């Protein structure tokens, strides 16, 4: 009975556990939290710089607090690194970078760094690794859940959708007050396809309706700079349903996130159409038709050609290059022309009611004959929105700018100093393997990285691209012009994350500095001059010179003649520790142990002379060696001098407690002298007097213990005897009377 009951209980518990795992596997929910206080959280102001890792909204700047992997613990409330934090614009302007609060205590992640966080109304939208578990209890962190959180942290939505691949490209866009999640799913099998296809979706975050905008696209383009643009361009192959192959041309379409009504197509006349297995879903508008010749109507299907001449007409293939400033840049090639002619098309600028006629309108209006590299160009526009110039990295080194000529076309040949007609196509960065980071269009500045410049990730350089005179970009070593490129300090930005951003004239980036490679938090470099305006290149050079002089000054202590080793052992590393940590308390605690471990060593690591130089470094003054760095400013509520790293750039936000401890220990290990404590037995460590007192004490304790045991035994014996007094035992009476009635022999 009991065994059967046990089996029933076990079966019930097993069912409960199994159902719990299944429940966890298929369900993620929203969260409520204690609201954050502060004015200017909920405003009607539009967000600034939506779609990157940092966004301005109201009185705050919201940012992703460092680079975190999707496999890290993402239980709500636990993440610090990778969470969304906020800092007030007042604190940001005052360099109080540590005065931040976590708004979204979840990891914000995407393997595709073309889009990050978006703010619309009073909510921030993002993607986060899933915490749901499969039937085996394994967290499905490779899935990406798309969610939103109130800006005061009071409520986090349940996931709008969970992507099976964290590399999906997406945008959160707002159309007439409704926020849509516009995304592209690759390798999707919605109808049991043997091979996955690429589809464009639009999900209404209010209603939860997910619309398949386009099925089986060949290529697509989001806006390269305006991440809030609801429009997307794409190309579609044209299929021959009889043979199952594609024709030698394609079609170019566009669609917006709110276009959720599918176009209706008449498939009754399609040759080879299979009603059960073939499908064509397309909510977009045809922009360019690649089918040549004169036809009765445009269509994505292979209707009969109206005449024999049309069959042999030129067919076009469109290749998307970039989409920026509401202008699509693409190339067009044909069956008989191998050149990739480069064209532009403004949103709705040409009547697209006749897409075939549009091809005729493009004739002789190309920007360039060979536009194969145009997807890497950065485009400059004039006041009318027309392309004025393109900025490009040259295969031979450097970065060039190519201005549009009077005939509306770009130069085909770069200026080499001989042909003045081509003087509008020249290098603005002389040489080096360059990577364009981004354009500051307002100030006409180009930010870029140069390979091999000693950076662990992206070095950060800057040049003014506004001059149309090639002579302004000649390099003058002793008298640099405003157009001479300049590197910003020794900033190292992570090259496999979101690109650096300029907010309120301060540059924010995920650091890849040598001392921070294991942590990759956000750092900020203040590029404001005394007037609060962006520093000029000349001012940055002055800052660079001051910064570089610190290293030179520290290296001077390596001169053994001026600073003998027996008195200044390890002095350069100790000063480097001061440069990074700005800490005095730990060194003085540490030095006692170090010196104590070397009692007979004349070369004491922390000599009085070394500590004196250390103190001077921490507080530069007119009467010590660091007087030229006595200029100071307040960072995070502390006074920092010009020989501290945080004077130039500083951590933004807060590290997790474990990372903070690990980083502090890494600085100690890297720059401070180590010591080995002597391993002694406890008997040796207490000394002679201690041993005498220990023996006497142990004897006294022994006597007390023995005496206590004797007393206890006596007490217990007495107690036992008292409770067990002997009683008089009764004799057993035996009946000896002979019972003669019993025959003892026969019975």
CSV table of N, CA and C in Angstrom, one decimal, residues 354-502:
chain,number,residue,atom,x,y,z
A,354,UNK,N,4.7,54.3,-64.5
A,354,UNK,CA,5.2,53.6,-65.6
A,354,UNK,C,6.6,53.2,-65.3
A,355,UNK,N,6.9,52.2,-64.5
A,355,UNK,CA,8.3,51.8,-64.2
A,355,UNK,C,9.2,51.5,-65.3
A,356,UNK,N,8.6,51.1,-66.5
A,356,UNK,CA,9.5,50.8,-67.6
A,356,UNK,C,10.0,52.1,-68.2
A,357,UNK,N,9.1,53.1,-68.3
A,357,UNK,CA,9.5,54.4,-68.8
A,357,UNK,C,10.6,55.1,-67.9
A,358,UNK,N,10.6,54.7,-66.6
A,358,UNK,CA,11.6,55.3,-65.8
A,358,UNK,C,13.1,54.9,-66.2
A,359,UNK,N,13.2,53.8,-66.8
A,359,UNK,CA,14.5,53.4,-67.3
A,359,UNK,C,15.0,54.3,-68.4
A,360,UNK,N,14.1,54.8,-69.2
A,360,UNK,CA,14.4,55.7,-70.2
A,360,UNK,C,14.9,57.1,-69.6
A,361,UNK,N,14.2,57.4,-68.5
A,361,UNK,CA,14.5,58.7,-67.9
A,361,UNK,C,15.9,58.7,-67.2
A,362,UNK,N,16.4,57.5,-66.9
A,362,UNK,CA,17.7,57.4,-66.3
A,362,UNK,C,18.9,57.5,-67.3
A,363,UNK,N,18.6,57.4,-68.6
A,363,UNK,CA,19.6,57.5,-69.6
A,363,UNK,C,20.4,58.8,-69.5
A,364,UNK,N,21.8,58.6,-69.5
A,364,UNK,CA,22.7,59.7,-69.4
A,364,UNK,C,22.6,60.5,-68.1
A,365,UNK,N,22.1,59.9,-67.1
A,365,UNK,CA,22.0,60.6,-65.8
A,365,UNK,C,22.7,59.8,-64.7
A,366,UNK,N,23.6,59.0,-65.1
A,366,UNK,CA,24.4,58.3,-64.1
A,366,UNK,C,25.4,59.2,-63.4
A,367,UNK,N,25.6,58.8,-62.1
A,367,UNK,CA,26.6,59.6,-61.4
A,367,UNK,C,28.0,59.1,-61.8
A,368,UNK,N,28.1,57.8,-62.0
A,368,UNK,CA,29.4,57.2,-62.3
A,368,UNK,C,29.3,56.0,-63.2
A,369,UNK,N,30.3,55.7,-64.0
A,369,UNK,CA,30.2,54.6,-64.9
A,369,UNK,C,30.4,53.3,-64.1
A,370,UNK,N,31.3,53.3,-63.1
A,370,UNK,CA,31.5,52.1,-62.4
A,370,UNK,C,31.2,52.3,-60.9
A,371,UNK,N,30.1,51.8,-60.5
A,371,UNK,CA,29.6,52.1,-59.1
A,371,UNK,C,29.7,50.8,-58.2
A,372,UNK,N,30.6,49.9,-58.5
A,372,UNK,CA,30.7,48.7,-57.8
A,372,UNK,C,31.1,48.9,-56.3
A,373,UNK,N,31.8,50.0,-56.0
A,373,UNK,CA,32.2,50.2,-54.6
A,373,UNK,C,31.3,51.3,-54.0
A,374,UNK,N,30.2,51.6,-54.6
A,374,UNK,CA,29.4,52.7,-54.1
A,374,UNK,C,28.7,52.4,-52.7
A,375,UNK,N,28.6,51.1,-52.3
A,375,UNK,CA,28.0,50.8,-51.1
A,375,UNK,C,28.9,51.3,-49.9
A,376,UNK,N,30.1,51.6,-50.1
A,376,UNK,CA,31.0,52.0,-49.0
A,376,UNK,C,31.2,53.5,-49.0
A,377,UNK,N,30.6,54.2,-50.0
A,377,UNK,CA,30.7,55.7,-50.1
A,377,UNK,C,29.9,56.3,-49.0
A,378,UNK,N,30.3,57.5,-48.5
A,378,UNK,CA,29.5,58.4,-47.7
A,378,UNK,C,29.1,59.6,-48.6
A,379,UNK,N,27.8,60.0,-48.6
A,379,UNK,CA,27.3,60.9,-49.6
A,379,UNK,C,27.1,62.3,-48.9
A,380,UNK,N,27.5,63.3,-49.6
A,380,UNK,CA,27.3,64.7,-49.2
A,380,UNK,C,26.2,65.3,-50.1
A,381,UNK,N,25.2,66.0,-49.5
A,381,UNK,CA,24.1,66.5,-50.3
A,381,UNK,C,24.1,68.1,-50.2
A,382,UNK,N,23.6,68.7,-51.3
A,382,UNK,CA,23.5,70.2,-51.2
A,382,UNK,C,22.1,70.5,-50.6
A,383,UNK,N,21.8,71.8,-50.6
A,383,UNK,CA,20.6,72.3,-50.0
A,383,UNK,C,19.3,71.8,-50.6
A,384,UNK,N,19.4,71.4,-51.9
A,384,UNK,CA,18.2,70.8,-52.6
A,384,UNK,C,18.1,69.3,-52.4
A,385,UNK,N,19.0,68.7,-51.7
A,385,UNK,CA,18.9,67.3,-51.5
A,385,UNK,C,19.6,66.5,-52.6
A,386,UNK,N,20.3,67.1,-53.5
A,386,UNK,CA,21.0,66.4,-54.5
A,386,UNK,C,22.4,66.0,-54.1
A,387,UNK,N,22.9,65.0,-54.6
A,387,UNK,CA,24.3,64.6,-54.3
A,387,UNK,C,25.3,65.6,-54.7
A,388,UNK,N,26.1,66.1,-53.8
A,388,UNK,CA,27.1,67.1,-54.1
A,388,UNK,C,28.5,66.5,-54.2
A,389,UNK,N,28.8,65.5,-53.4
A,389,UNK,CA,30.1,64.8,-53.4
A,389,UNK,C,30.0,63.5,-52.7
A,390,UNK,N,31.0,62.6,-52.9
A,390,UNK,CA,31.1,61.4,-52.2
A,390,UNK,C,32.4,61.3,-51.5
A,391,UNK,N,32.5,60.7,-50.3
A,391,UNK,CA,33.7,60.4,-49.6
A,391,UNK,C,34.0,58.9,-49.7
A,392,UNK,N,35.2,58.5,-50.0
A,392,UNK,CA,35.5,57.1,-50.2
A,392,UNK,C,36.9,56.8,-49.8
A,393,UNK,N,37.1,55.6,-49.2
A,393,UNK,CA,38.4,55.1,-48.9
A,393,UNK,C,39.1,54.6,-50.2
A,394,UNK,N,40.3,54.9,-50.4
A,394,UNK,CA,41.0,54.6,-51.6
A,394,UNK,C,41.8,53.3,-51.4
A,395,UNK,N,41.8,52.4,-52.4
A,395,UNK,CA,42.6,51.1,-52.3
A,395,UNK,C,44.1,51.4,-52.2
A,396,UNK,N,44.5,52.5,-52.7
A,396,UNK,CA,45.9,52.9,-52.6
A,396,UNK,C,46.3,53.5,-51.3
A,397,UNK,N,45.3,53.8,-50.4
A,397,UNK,CA,45.5,54.4,-49.1
A,397,UNK,C,44.8,55.8,-49.0
A,398,UNK,N,44.4,56.1,-47.8
A,398,UNK,CA,43.8,57.4,-47.6
A,398,UNK,C,42.3,57.4,-47.9
A,399,UNK,N,41.8,58.6,-47.7
A,399,UNK,CA,40.3,58.9,-48.0
A,399,UNK,C,40.2,60.1,-48.9
A,400,UNK,N,39.4,59.9,-50.0
A,400,UNK,CA,39.2,60.9,-51.0
A,400,UNK,C,37.8,61.5,-50.9
A,401,UNK,N,37.7,62.7,-51.5
A,401,UNK,CA,36.4,63.3,-51.7
A,401,UNK,C,36.3,63.6,-53.2
A,402,UNK,N,35.1,63.3,-53.8
A,402,UNK,CA,34.9,63.4,-55.2
A,402,UNK,C,33.6,64.3,-55.4
A,403,UNK,N,33.8,65.5,-56.0
A,403,UNK,CA,32.7,66.4,-56.1
A,403,UNK,C,32.0,66.2,-57.5
A,404,UNK,N,30.7,66.4,-57.5
A,404,UNK,CA,29.9,66.3,-58.7
A,404,UNK,C,30.3,67.5,-59.7
A,405,UNK,N,30.5,67.2,-60.9
A,405,UNK,CA,30.8,68.2,-61.9
A,405,UNK,C,29.5,69.0,-62.3
A,406,UNK,N,29.7,69.9,-63.2
A,406,UNK,CA,28.6,70.7,-63.7
A,406,UNK,C,27.6,69.9,-64.5
A,407,UNK,N,28.1,68.8,-65.1
A,407,UNK,CA,27.2,68.0,-65.8
A,407,UNK,C,26.4,67.0,-65.0
A,408,UNK,N,26.6,67.1,-63.6
A,408,UNK,CA,25.8,66.2,-62.7
A,408,UNK,C,26.5,64.9,-62.5
A,409,UNK,N,27.7,64.7,-62.9
A,409,UNK,CA,28.4,63.4,-62.8
A,409,UNK,C,29.7,63.6,-61.9
A,410,UNK,N,30.1,62.5,-61.3
A,410,UNK,CA,31.3,62.5,-60.5
A,410,UNK,C,32.5,62.3,-61.5
A,411,UNK,N,33.7,62.7,-60.9
A,411,UNK,CA,34.9,62.5,-61.7
A,411,UNK,C,35.3,61.1,-61.7
A,412,UNK,N,35.8,60.6,-62.9
A,412,UNK,CA,36.2,59.3,-63.1
A,412,UNK,C,37.6,59.0,-62.6
A,413,UNK,N,38.4,60.1,-62.6
A,413,UNK,CA,39.8,60.0,-62.3
A,413,UNK,C,40.2,60.9,-61.1
A,414,UNK,N,41.0,60.4,-60.1
A,414,UNK,CA,41.4,61.2,-59.0
A,414,UNK,C,42.5,62.2,-59.4
A,415,UNK,N,42.5,63.3,-58.9
A,415,UNK,CA,43.5,64.3,-59.2
A,415,UNK,C,44.9,63.9,-58.7
A,416,UNK,N,45.9,63.9,-59.6
A,416,UNK,CA,47.3,63.5,-59.3
A,416,UNK,C,48.2,64.7,-59.4
A,417,UNK,N,47.7,65.9,-59.5
A,417,UNK,CA,48.6,67.0,-59.6
A,417,UNK,C,49.0,67.5,-61.0
A,418,UNK,N,48.3,67.0,-62.0
A,418,UNK,CA,48.7,67.4,-63.4
A,418,UNK,C,47.5,67.9,-64.1
A,419,UNK,N,46.3,67.4,-63.9
A,419,UNK,CA,45.2,67.8,-64.7
A,419,UNK,C,44.2,68.6,-63.8
A,420,UNK,N,44.2,69.9,-64.0
A,420,UNK,CA,43.4,70.7,-63.1
A,420,UNK,C,41.9,70.5,-63.2
A,421,UNK,N,41.5,69.9,-64.3
A,421,UNK,CA,40.1,69.7,-64.5
A,421,UNK,C,39.6,68.6,-63.5
A,422,UNK,N,40.5,67.8,-63.0
A,422,UNK,CA,40.1,66.8,-62.1
A,422,UNK,C,40.5,67.2,-60.6
A,423,UNK,N,40.6,68.4,-60.4
A,423,UNK,CA,41.0,68.9,-59.1
A,423,UNK,C,39.9,68.8,-58.0
A,424,UNK,N,38.7,68.4,-58.4
A,424,UNK,CA,37.6,68.2,-57.4
A,424,UNK,C,37.5,66.8,-57.0
A,425,UNK,N,38.5,66.0,-57.3
A,425,UNK,CA,38.5,64.6,-56.8
A,425,UNK,C,39.9,64.4,-56.3
A,426,UNK,N,40.1,64.4,-55.0
A,426,UNK,CA,41.4,64.4,-54.4
A,426,UNK,C,41.4,63.8,-53.0
A,427,UNK,N,42.5,63.5,-52.4
A,427,UNK,CA,42.6,62.9,-51.0
A,427,UNK,C,42.4,64.0,-50.0
A,428,UNK,N,41.6,63.7,-49.0
A,428,UNK,CA,41.5,64.6,-47.8
A,428,UNK,C,42.3,64.0,-46.7
A,429,UNK,N,42.5,62.7,-46.7
A,429,UNK,CA,43.4,62.0,-45.8
A,429,UNK,C,44.5,61.4,-46.7
A,430,UNK,N,45.7,61.7,-46.4
A,430,UNK,CA,46.8,61.4,-47.4
A,430,UNK,C,47.0,59.9,-47.6
A,431,UNK,N,47.2,59.2,-46.6
A,431,UNK,CA,47.5,57.7,-46.8
A,431,UNK,C,47.0,56.9,-45.6
A,432,UNK,N,47.3,55.6,-45.6
A,432,UNK,CA,46.9,54.7,-44.5
A,432,UNK,C,45.7,53.9,-44.9
A,433,UNK,N,45.6,52.7,-44.4
A,433,UNK,CA,44.4,51.9,-44.6
A,433,UNK,C,43.3,52.4,-43.7
A,434,UNK,N,42.4,53.1,-44.2
A,434,UNK,CA,41.4,53.8,-43.4
A,434,UNK,C,40.0,53.1,-43.4
A,435,UNK,N,39.3,53.3,-42.3
A,435,UNK,CA,37.9,52.9,-42.2
A,435,UNK,C,37.0,54.1,-41.8
A,436,UNK,N,36.1,54.4,-42.7
A,436,UNK,CA,35.2,55.5,-42.3
A,436,UNK,C,34.2,55.1,-41.2
A,437,UNK,N,34.2,55.9,-40.2
A,437,UNK,CA,33.3,55.6,-39.0
A,437,UNK,C,31.9,56.3,-39.2
A,438,UNK,N,31.9,57.6,-39.2
A,438,UNK,CA,30.6,58.4,-39.4
A,438,UNK,C,30.9,59.8,-39.8
A,439,UNK,N,29.9,60.5,-40.2
A,439,UNK,CA,30.0,61.9,-40.6
A,439,UNK,C,29.2,62.8,-39.5
A,440,UNK,N,29.9,63.8,-39.1
A,440,UNK,CA,29.2,64.8,-38.3
A,440,UNK,C,28.8,65.9,-39.3
A,441,UNK,N,27.6,65.8,-39.9
A,441,UNK,CA,27.1,66.6,-41.0
A,441,UNK,C,27.0,68.1,-40.5
A,442,UNK,N,26.5,68.3,-39.3
A,442,UNK,CA,26.3,69.6,-38.8
A,442,UNK,C,27.6,70.4,-38.8
A,443,UNK,N,28.7,69.8,-38.4
A,443,UNK,CA,30.0,70.5,-38.3
A,443,UNK,C,30.9,70.2,-39.5
A,444,UNK,N,30.4,69.4,-40.4
A,444,UNK,CA,31.1,69.0,-41.6
A,444,UNK,C,32.5,68.3,-41.3
A,445,UNK,N,32.4,67.3,-40.4
A,445,UNK,CA,33.6,66.6,-39.9
A,445,UNK,C,33.4,65.1,-40.2
A,446,UNK,N,34.5,64.6,-40.7
A,446,UNK,CA,34.6,63.1,-41.0
A,446,UNK,C,35.4,62.5,-39.8
A,447,UNK,N,34.8,61.4,-39.2
A,447,UNK,CA,35.5,60.6,-38.2
A,447,UNK,C,35.9,59.3,-38.9
A,448,UNK,N,37.1,58.9,-38.7
A,448,UNK,CA,37.6,57.7,-39.3
A,448,UNK,C,38.6,57.0,-38.5
A,449,UNK,N,39.0,55.8,-38.9
A,449,UNK,CA,40.0,55.0,-38.2
A,449,UNK,C,41.1,54.6,-39.1
A,450,UNK,N,42.3,54.6,-38.6
A,450,UNK,CA,43.5,54.2,-39.4
A,450,UNK,C,44.1,52.9,-38.9
A,451,UNK,N,44.2,51.9,-39.7
A,451,UNK,CA,44.8,50.7,-39.3
A,451,UNK,C,46.2,50.8,-39.0
A,452,UNK,N,46.7,50.0,-38.1
A,452,UNK,CA,48.1,50.0,-37.7
A,452,UNK,C,48.6,51.2,-36.9
A,453,UNK,N,47.6,51.9,-36.3
A,453,UNK,CA,48.0,53.1,-35.6
A,453,UNK,C,48.1,52.8,-34.1
A,454,UNK,N,48.3,51.5,-33.7
A,454,UNK,CA,48.5,51.2,-32.3
A,454,UNK,C,47.3,51.0,-31.5
A,455,UNK,N,46.1,51.0,-32.1
A,455,UNK,CA,44.9,50.8,-31.4
A,455,UNK,C,44.5,49.4,-31.4
A,456,UNK,N,43.8,49.0,-30.3
A,456,UNK,CA,43.3,47.6,-30.2
A,456,UNK,C,42.1,47.4,-31.0
A,457,UNK,N,41.3,48.5,-31.2
A,457,UNK,CA,40.1,48.5,-32.0
A,457,UNK,C,40.2,49.6,-33.0
A,458,UNK,N,39.2,50.5,-33.1
A,458,UNK,CA,39.2,51.6,-34.0
A,458,UNK,C,40.0,52.8,-33.3
A,459,UNK,N,41.0,53.3,-33.9
A,459,UNK,CA,41.6,54.6,-33.5
A,459,UNK,C,40.6,55.6,-34.0
A,460,UNK,N,40.6,56.8,-33.4
A,460,UNK,CA,39.6,57.8,-33.8
A,460,UNK,C,40.3,59.0,-34.3
A,461,UNK,N,40.2,59.3,-35.6
A,461,UNK,CA,40.7,60.5,-36.3
A,461,UNK,C,39.6,61.4,-36.8
A,462,UNK,N,40.0,62.6,-37.0
A,462,UNK,CA,39.0,63.6,-37.5
A,462,UNK,C,39.6,64.5,-38.5
A,463,UNK,N,38.8,64.9,-39.5
A,463,UNK,CA,39.2,65.9,-40.5
A,463,UNK,C,38.0,66.6,-41.0
A,464,UNK,N,38.2,67.9,-41.2
A,464,UNK,CA,37.1,68.8,-41.8
A,464,UNK,C,37.1,68.5,-43.3
A,465,UNK,N,35.9,68.1,-43.8
A,465,UNK,CA,35.8,67.8,-45.2
A,465,UNK,C,35.2,68.9,-46.1
A,466,UNK,N,35.0,70.1,-45.5
A,466,UNK,CA,34.2,71.1,-46.2
A,466,UNK,C,35.0,71.8,-47.3
A,467,UNK,N,36.3,71.8,-47.3
A,467,UNK,CA,37.0,72.6,-48.3
A,467,UNK,C,37.0,71.9,-49.7
A,468,UNK,N,36.8,72.7,-50.7
A,468,UNK,CA,36.8,72.1,-52.1
A,468,UNK,C,38.1,72.4,-52.8
A,469,UNK,N,39.1,72.9,-52.0
A,469,UNK,CA,40.4,73.2,-52.5
A,469,UNK,C,41.4,72.1,-52.1
A,470,UNK,N,41.9,71.4,-53.0
A,470,UNK,CA,42.8,70.3,-52.7
A,470,UNK,C,44.0,70.7,-52.0
A,471,UNK,N,44.5,72.0,-52.2
A,471,UNK,CA,45.6,72.5,-51.6
A,471,UNK,C,45.5,72.6,-50.1
A,472,UNK,N,44.3,72.8,-49.6
A,472,UNK,CA,44.0,72.9,-48.2
A,472,UNK,C,44.4,71.6,-47.4
A,473,UNK,N,44.5,70.5,-48.1
A,473,UNK,CA,44.7,69.2,-47.5
A,473,UNK,C,46.2,68.7,-47.6
A,474,UNK,N,47.0,69.6,-48.1
A,474,UNK,CA,48.4,69.3,-48.1
A,474,UNK,C,48.9,69.3,-46.6
A,475,UNK,N,49.8,68.4,-46.2
A,475,UNK,CA,50.2,68.2,-44.9
A,475,UNK,C,51.4,69.1,-44.6
A,476,UNK,N,51.2,70.0,-43.6
A,476,UNK,CA,52.2,70.9,-43.2
A,476,UNK,C,52.6,70.5,-41.8
A,477,UNK,N,53.8,69.9,-41.6
A,477,UNK,CA,54.1,69.4,-40.3
A,477,UNK,C,54.3,70.4,-39.2
A,478,UNK,N,54.8,71.6,-39.6
A,478,UNK,CA,55.1,72.6,-38.6
A,478,UNK,C,54.0,73.7,-38.5
A,479,UNK,N,53.1,73.7,-39.5
A,479,UNK,CA,52.0,74.7,-39.4
A,479,UNK,C,50.8,74.0,-40.0
A,480,UNK,N,50.2,73.1,-39.2
A,480,UNK,CA,49.0,72.4,-39.7
A,480,UNK,C,47.8,73.3,-39.9
A,481,UNK,N,47.1,73.1,-41.0
A,481,UNK,CA,45.9,73.9,-41.3
A,481,UNK,C,44.7,73.3,-40.6
A,482,UNK,N,43.6,73.9,-40.6
A,482,UNK,CA,42.4,73.4,-40.0
A,482,UNK,C,41.9,72.1,-40.7
A,483,UNK,N,42.5,71.9,-41.9
A,483,UNK,CA,42.1,70.7,-42.7
A,483,UNK,C,43.1,69.5,-42.6
A,484,UNK,N,44.1,69.7,-41.7
A,484,UNK,CA,45.0,68.6,-41.5
A,484,UNK,C,44.4,67.6,-40.5
A,485,UNK,N,44.4,66.3,-40.9
A,485,UNK,CA,43.8,65.3,-40.0
A,485,UNK,C,44.5,65.3,-38.6
A,486,UNK,N,43.7,64.9,-37.6
A,486,UNK,CA,44.2,64.8,-36.3
A,486,UNK,C,43.6,63.6,-35.6
A,487,UNK,N,44.4,62.9,-34.8
A,487,UNK,CA,43.9,61.8,-34.0
A,487,UNK,C,43.5,62.4,-32.7
A,488,UNK,N,42.4,61.8,-32.1
A,488,UNK,CA,41.9,62.2,-30.8
A,488,UNK,C,42.5,61.3,-29.8
A,489,UNK,N,43.5,61.9,-29.1
A,489,UNK,CA,44.2,61.2,-28.0
A,489,UNK,C,44.6,59.8,-28.4
A,490,UNK,N,44.5,58.8,-27.5
A,490,UNK,CA,44.8,57.4,-27.9
A,490,UNK,C,43.5,56.6,-27.8
A,491,UNK,N,42.4,57.2,-28.1
A,491,UNK,CA,41.1,56.5,-27.9
A,491,UNK,C,41.1,55.2,-28.7
A,492,UNK,N,40.6,54.1,-28.1
A,492,UNK,CA,40.4,52.8,-28.8
A,492,UNK,C,39.0,52.4,-28.6
A,493,UNK,N,38.3,52.4,-29.8
A,493,UNK,CA,36.9,52.0,-29.7
A,493,UNK,C,36.7,50.6,-30.2
A,494,UNK,N,35.9,49.8,-29.6
A,494,UNK,CA,35.6,48.4,-30.0
A,494,UNK,C,35.2,48.4,-31.5
A,495,UNK,N,35.8,47.6,-32.3
A,495,UNK,CA,35.5,47.5,-33.7
A,495,UNK,C,34.4,46.5,-34.1
A,496,UNK,N,33.9,45.7,-33.1
A,496,UNK,CA,32.9,44.8,-33.4
A,496,UNK,C,31.6,45.1,-32.6
A,497,UNK,N,31.3,46.4,-32.4
A,497,UNK,CA,30.1,46.8,-31.7
A,497,UNK,C,29.6,48.1,-32.4
A,498,UNK,N,28.7,48.7,-31.8
A,498,UNK,CA,28.1,50.0,-32.4
A,498,UNK,C,29.2,51.0,-32.5
A,499,UNK,N,29.1,51.8,-33.6
A,499,UNK,CA,30.1,52.9,-33.8
A,499,UNK,C,30.1,54.0,-32.8
A,500,UNK,N,31.1,54.7,-32.5
A,500,UNK,CA,31.1,55.8,-31.6
A,500,UNK,C,30.0,56.8,-32.0
A,501,UNK,N,29.6,57.6,-31.0
A,501,UNK,CA,28.6,58.6,-31.2
A,501,UNK,C,29.0,59.9,-30.5
A,502,UNK,N,28.6,61.0,-31.2
A,502,UNK,CA,28.8,62.3,-30.6
A,502,UNK,C,27.5,62.8,-30.0
